[in-house]
Amino acid sequence: MADAPTYNIEHTDRQIKLSASGDWTVTEIARIDQKLRRDLAPLDYDTVIYDFTNMAKIDTAGAYVFARAIRCKTDGCFDYDLITTMPGHRKLITAAAEASMGQAPRDPRHWYDILIRIGEYTSGFLSEVYDTLAFLGRFLVVFVKLLLTPTRIRWKSVVFLIEDIGLNAAPIVMLLSFFVGAVIAYMAASLLASFGAQVFMVDLITVSVLREFATLITVIILAGRSDSAFTAQIGAMKMRQEIDAMTVIGLDTYETLVVPRAIACLVSAPVLAFLAMVSGIGGGLLVAWSGGSNGISPILFVTRIRDVVDPVHFFVGMIKTPVFALLIAVIGCRQGLAVTGSVDSLGSRTTSSVVQAIFAVLTTNAAFAVLFFHVGI
Amino acid sequence: MVIPGFDNTAPPVQACGLLNRFGSNIIHENLDFTLKSEEILGIVGGSGSGKSVLMNTLLGLKIPEGGKIYYYGCDRSRLNDRERAAMNNEIGVLFQGGALFSSLTVRENIMVPLREHTDLPEPLMCELADMKIHMVGLPAHAATLFPSDLSGGMKKRAGLARSLALDPKLLFLDEPTAGLDPIGASAFDNLILDLREAMKFTVLMVTHDLDSLYTICDRVAVLVDKQIVVADRLSEVQNYPHSWVKQYFGGPRSRAAQTAGRI
């Protein structure tokens, strides 16, 4: 068991003798730190003699507390001497005494920090918007140039990415869309039953799935699944200086990383949206059929779709997907390239990548709704 | 916490008949090795000879497939969790890249072990961390910087400061001078020597830096053919009759470092 550290102060003239005993180690030292500080504060001296004769053990933490006698007086340099048999003690006390010379800065908090943070966030938001638009512009230039010389597009990585973004995402997109279609059908069934107009649920399901839900489910899955992957992949490459290496070798990062991802998104998103439409309507159809005696048979359901649903709803849904796909790819890649050296920045960039992608997609979708309303389709 | 069987006079680390393998690939076989108290021992070996695996095994990060490891006379495998944790407090490690926690400032990094294993008041912990920062030769303002703001050499110093936070008796250094310029590397070597004099720890380092081997290592251990074939003073090791050892110490780089060491 460790001995408690104790000390004794003899004050003579302008000199103090500090004798220590017990274990002055990091695990024990907390007991006497405050007391020693209080005892030393009122004393007036300019020489300290340290007596190590009864000291059982000392480590750097102990030495630091022990050397406080030299340090707690701020006016000028002090003389000190040691009574010890071990040369290591002198080294330790010297190191501890010197540590006082370079007092490290504290980081203070002020009442106006909140204002600073509001300002930083505002300017950060504005520069994010600006940077994203600048990135989009630069990307479009490279993209159009590449479309004119399609042999330079990296088709191999495009195909690989389509598999990852499109094919692998198909099951989850279809499953979720199926559920959404079923939920709408239940909602419509209970609402329209009170008018005795159940057959209109076909219109409601088909139009809402075709126009909005299939597209939105697809792009939200894309944003959560692929956009975050883009940021993490490119961000990790950036951290490991792979991006720098590519630049030095003469590869354009837009050409090699951004454009293939954008093309893969552009191809995958409409296909996924189409699959989502099919399974969403399928979900609605099943629920409508299961309604017992009031149910709508699949044949009636399909006939009614053919008779009353305008194909323009399908095109409204499809025309939006490439725009969303492009936004997702560009935001994911931009955030990835904005990662700096630290792990923190990779995490925060991935978060803001997903948030920005969903934000961008939903606001653009609202803009589309306004546009189509005014155009009258 | 008192560890049963802890013997201050026993060798800090001793490995007996160590066996390490990944699948059918045997890395170490029948490896025996003893670290003496308060020495600085350098381990050398070719790339892929299993230096890092050996270090991880000695640290307890990898459980060996066979053989025993003793710390100060205690068999590692027979310690229970609490005893093992207490033993780990006696061991400091400097990983190759510093392995600083990137979300914490340098000062907070050094305070992590103190916070975890002592009940010191917060201000005293801060002061002790700042003292360690000073001891490893970092400027005072480095305390509030994040690891990503530090240069490679500063990261190593900060990592060393963290490994010294609890005043370990045993220090593992993984390529401490790799990636430093010659001035920084020799300053780091001297720092280790100075700290050893003040803190009386034992050092085991894996290094490829011939200058370090010549200037600060008391003994050099050579890891070839799945074993430590020789561990002795450098002058003895150089004359060891093994082709790899001859090549290693007989090359032009080695001769240059040797002459530099003499001057």
CSV table of N, CA and C in Angstrom, one decimal, chain A residues 1-70:
chain,number,residue,atom,x,y,z
A,1,MET,N,0.8,-1.2,0.0
A,1,MET,CA,0.0,0.0,0.0
A,1,MET,C,0.9,1.2,0.0
A,2,ALA,N,0.5,2.2,-0.7
A,2,ALA,CA,1.3,3.4,-0.9
A,2,ALA,C,1.2,4.3,0.4
A,3,ASP,N,2.3,5.0,0.7
A,3,ASP,CA,2.3,5.9,1.9
A,3,ASP,C,1.8,7.2,1.4
A,4,ALA,N,0.9,7.9,2.2
A,4,ALA,CA,0.4,9.2,1.9
A,4,ALA,C,1.6,10.2,1.9
A,5,PRO,N,1.6,11.1,0.9
A,5,PRO,CA,2.7,12.1,0.9
A,5,PRO,C,2.4,13.1,1.9
A,6,THR,N,3.5,13.5,2.6
A,6,THR,CA,3.4,14.6,3.6
A,6,THR,C,4.6,15.5,3.4
A,7,TYR,N,4.5,16.6,4.1
A,7,TYR,CA,5.7,17.6,3.9
A,7,TYR,C,5.7,18.4,5.2
A,8,ASN,N,6.9,19.1,5.3
A,8,ASN,CA,7.1,20.0,6.4
A,8,ASN,C,7.8,21.2,5.9
A,9,ILE,N,7.3,22.4,6.3
A,9,ILE,CA,7.9,23.7,5.8
A,9,ILE,C,8.6,24.3,7.0
A,10,GLU,N,9.9,24.6,6.9
A,10,GLU,CA,10.6,25.4,7.9
A,10,GLU,C,11.0,26.8,7.3
A,11,HIS,N,10.4,27.8,7.9
A,11,HIS,CA,10.6,29.2,7.3
A,11,HIS,C,11.7,29.9,8.1
A,12,THR,N,12.8,30.2,7.6
A,12,THR,CA,13.8,30.9,8.3
A,12,THR,C,14.3,32.1,7.5
A,13,ASP,N,14.2,33.3,8.0
A,13,ASP,CA,14.6,34.5,7.3
A,13,ASP,C,13.9,34.5,5.9
A,14,ARG,N,14.7,34.5,4.8
A,14,ARG,CA,14.1,34.6,3.5
A,14,ARG,C,14.3,33.3,2.8
A,15,GLN,N,14.3,32.2,3.6
A,15,GLN,CA,14.6,30.9,3.0
A,15,GLN,C,13.6,29.9,3.6
A,16,ILE,N,13.1,28.9,2.7
A,16,ILE,CA,12.3,27.9,3.3
A,16,ILE,C,12.9,26.5,3.0
A,17,LYS,N,12.7,25.6,3.9
A,17,LYS,CA,13.2,24.3,3.7
A,17,LYS,C,12.0,23.4,3.7
A,18,LEU,N,11.8,22.7,2.5
A,18,LEU,CA,10.7,21.9,2.3
A,18,LEU,C,11.1,20.4,2.4
A,19,SER,N,10.7,19.7,3.4
A,19,SER,CA,11.1,18.3,3.5
A,19,SER,C,9.9,17.5,3.2
A,20,ALA,N,10.1,16.5,2.4
A,20,ALA,CA,9.0,15.6,1.9
A,20,ALA,C,9.2,14.2,2.4
A,21,SER,N,8.1,13.5,2.7
A,21,SER,CA,8.2,12.1,2.9
A,21,SER,C,7.0,11.4,2.3
A,22,GLY,N,7.1,10.1,2.2
A,22,GLY,CA,6.0,9.3,1.6
A,22,GLY,C,6.1,9.2,0.1
A,23,ASP,N,5.0,8.8,-0.5
A,23,ASP,CA,5.0,8.6,-2.0
A,23,ASP,C,4.5,9.8,-2.7
A,24,TRP,N,5.3,10.5,-3.4
A,24,TRP,CA,4.8,11.7,-4.2
A,24,TRP,C,4.6,11.2,-5.7
A,25,THR,N,3.5,10.5,-5.9
A,25,THR,CA,3.2,9.9,-7.2
A,25,THR,C,1.9,10.4,-7.7
A,26,VAL,N,1.6,10.2,-8.9
A,26,VAL,CA,0.5,10.7,-9.6
A,26,VAL,C,-0.8,10.2,-9.0
A,27,THR,N,-0.8,9.0,-8.4
A,27,THR,CA,-2.1,8.5,-7.8
A,27,THR,C,-2.3,9.1,-6.4
A,28,GLU,N,-1.3,9.6,-5.7
A,28,GLU,CA,-1.4,10.0,-4.4
A,28,GLU,C,-1.5,11.6,-4.2
A,29,ILE,N,-1.0,12.3,-5.2
A,29,ILE,CA,-0.6,13.7,-5.1
A,29,ILE,C,-1.8,14.6,-4.9
A,30,ALA,N,-3.0,14.1,-5.3
A,30,ALA,CA,-4.2,15.0,-5.3
A,30,ALA,C,-4.5,15.4,-3.8
A,31,ARG,N,-4.1,14.6,-2.9
A,31,ARG,CA,-4.5,14.9,-1.5
A,31,ARG,C,-3.9,16.1,-0.9
A,32,ILE,N,-2.6,16.4,-1.4
A,32,ILE,CA,-1.9,17.5,-0.7
A,32,ILE,C,-1.8,18.7,-1.6
A,33,ASP,N,-2.2,18.6,-2.9
A,33,ASP,CA,-2.0,19.7,-3.8
A,33,ASP,C,-2.5,21.0,-3.3
A,34,GLN,N,-3.8,21.1,-2.9
A,34,GLN,CA,-4.4,22.3,-2.5
A,34,GLN,C,-3.8,22.8,-1.2
A,35,LYS,N,-3.5,21.9,-0.3
A,35,LYS,CA,-3.0,22.3,1.0
A,35,LYS,C,-1.6,22.9,0.9
A,36,LEU,N,-0.7,22.3,0.0
A,36,LEU,CA,0.6,22.9,-0.2
A,36,LEU,C,0.5,24.3,-0.8
A,37,ARG,N,-0.4,24.4,-1.7
A,37,ARG,CA,-0.6,25.7,-2.4
A,37,ARG,C,-1.0,26.8,-1.4
A,38,ARG,N,-1.9,26.4,-0.5
A,38,ARG,CA,-2.4,27.4,0.6
A,38,ARG,C,-1.3,27.7,1.5
A,39,ASP,N,-0.5,26.7,1.9
A,39,ASP,CA,0.5,26.9,2.9
A,39,ASP,C,1.6,27.8,2.4
A,40,LEU,N,1.9,27.7,1.1
A,40,LEU,CA,3.0,28.5,0.5
A,40,LEU,C,2.6,29.9,0.2
A,41,ALA,N,1.3,30.1,-0.1
A,41,ALA,CA,0.9,31.4,-0.5
A,41,ALA,C,1.3,32.6,0.4
A,42,PRO,N,1.1,32.5,1.7
A,42,PRO,CA,1.4,33.7,2.5
A,42,PRO,C,2.9,33.9,2.8
A,43,LEU,N,3.8,32.9,2.5
A,43,LEU,CA,5.2,33.0,2.9
A,43,LEU,C,5.9,33.9,1.9
A,44,ASP,N,7.0,34.5,2.5
A,44,ASP,CA,7.8,35.4,1.7
A,44,ASP,C,9.2,34.8,1.7
A,45,TYR,N,9.8,34.5,0.6
A,45,TYR,CA,11.1,33.9,0.5
A,45,TYR,C,11.7,34.0,-0.8
A,46,ASP,N,13.0,33.9,-0.9
A,46,ASP,CA,13.6,33.8,-2.3
A,46,ASP,C,14.6,32.7,-2.4
A,47,THR,N,14.7,31.8,-1.5
A,47,THR,CA,15.5,30.6,-1.7
A,47,THR,C,14.7,29.4,-1.2
A,48,VAL,N,14.7,28.3,-1.9
A,48,VAL,CA,14.0,27.1,-1.5
A,48,VAL,C,15.0,25.9,-1.4
A,49,ILE,N,15.0,25.2,-0.3
A,49,ILE,CA,15.8,24.0,-0.1
A,49,ILE,C,14.9,22.8,-0.1
A,50,TYR,N,15.1,21.9,-1.0
A,50,TYR,CA,14.3,20.7,-1.0
A,50,TYR,C,15.0,19.6,-0.3
A,51,ASP,N,14.3,18.9,0.6
A,51,ASP,CA,15.0,17.8,1.3
A,51,ASP,C,14.3,16.5,0.9
A,52,PHE,N,15.0,15.7,0.2
A,52,PHE,CA,14.5,14.4,-0.3
A,52,PHE,C,14.8,13.2,0.6
A,53,THR,N,15.4,13.5,1.8
A,53,THR,CA,15.9,12.4,2.5
A,53,THR,C,14.9,11.3,2.9
A,54,ASN,N,13.6,11.7,3.2
A,54,ASN,CA,12.6,10.8,3.6
A,54,ASN,C,11.6,10.4,2.5
A,55,MET,N,11.9,10.9,1.3
A,55,MET,CA,11.0,10.7,0.2
A,55,MET,C,11.1,9.2,-0.2
A,56,ALA,N,9.9,8.6,-0.3
A,56,ALA,CA,9.9,7.2,-0.7
A,56,ALA,C,9.9,7.0,-2.2
A,57,LYS,N,9.1,7.8,-2.9
A,57,LYS,CA,9.0,7.6,-4.3
A,57,LYS,C,8.6,9.0,-4.9
A,58,ILE,N,9.1,9.3,-6.1
A,58,ILE,CA,8.6,10.5,-6.7
A,58,ILE,C,8.5,10.3,-8.2
A,59,ASP,N,7.5,10.9,-8.8
A,59,ASP,CA,7.4,10.8,-10.3
A,59,ASP,C,7.2,12.3,-10.8
A,60,THR,N,7.0,12.4,-12.1
A,60,THR,CA,6.9,13.8,-12.6
A,60,THR,C,5.8,14.6,-12.0
A,61,ALA,N,4.7,14.0,-11.8
A,61,ALA,CA,3.5,14.7,-11.2
A,61,ALA,C,3.9,15.2,-9.8
A,62,GLY,N,4.5,14.3,-9.0
A,62,GLY,CA,5.0,14.7,-7.7
A,62,GLY,C,6.0,15.8,-7.7
A,63,ALA,N,6.9,15.7,-8.6
A,63,ALA,CA,7.9,16.7,-8.8
A,63,ALA,C,7.3,18.1,-9.1
A,64,TYR,N,6.2,18.0,-9.9
A,64,TYR,CA,5.6,19.2,-10.4
A,64,TYR,C,4.9,19.9,-9.2
A,65,VAL,N,4.3,19.1,-8.3
A,65,VAL,CA,3.6,19.7,-7.1
A,65,VAL,C,4.7,20.2,-6.2
A,66,PHE,N,5.7,19.4,-6.0
A,66,PHE,CA,6.8,19.7,-5.1
A,66,PHE,C,7.5,21.1,-5.5
A,67,ALA,N,7.7,21.2,-6.8
A,67,ALA,CA,8.3,22.4,-7.4
A,67,ALA,C,7.5,23.6,-7.4
A,68,ARG,N,6.2,23.5,-6.9
A,68,ARG,CA,5.3,24.6,-6.9
A,68,ARG,C,5.9,25.8,-6.0
A,69,ALA,N,6.7,25.4,-5.0
A,69,ALA,CA,7.3,26.4,-4.1
A,69,ALA,C,8.1,27.4,-4.9
A,70,ILE,N,8.8,26.9,-6.0
A,70,ILE,CA,9.6,27.8,-6.9
A,70,ILE,C,8.6,28.6,-7.8
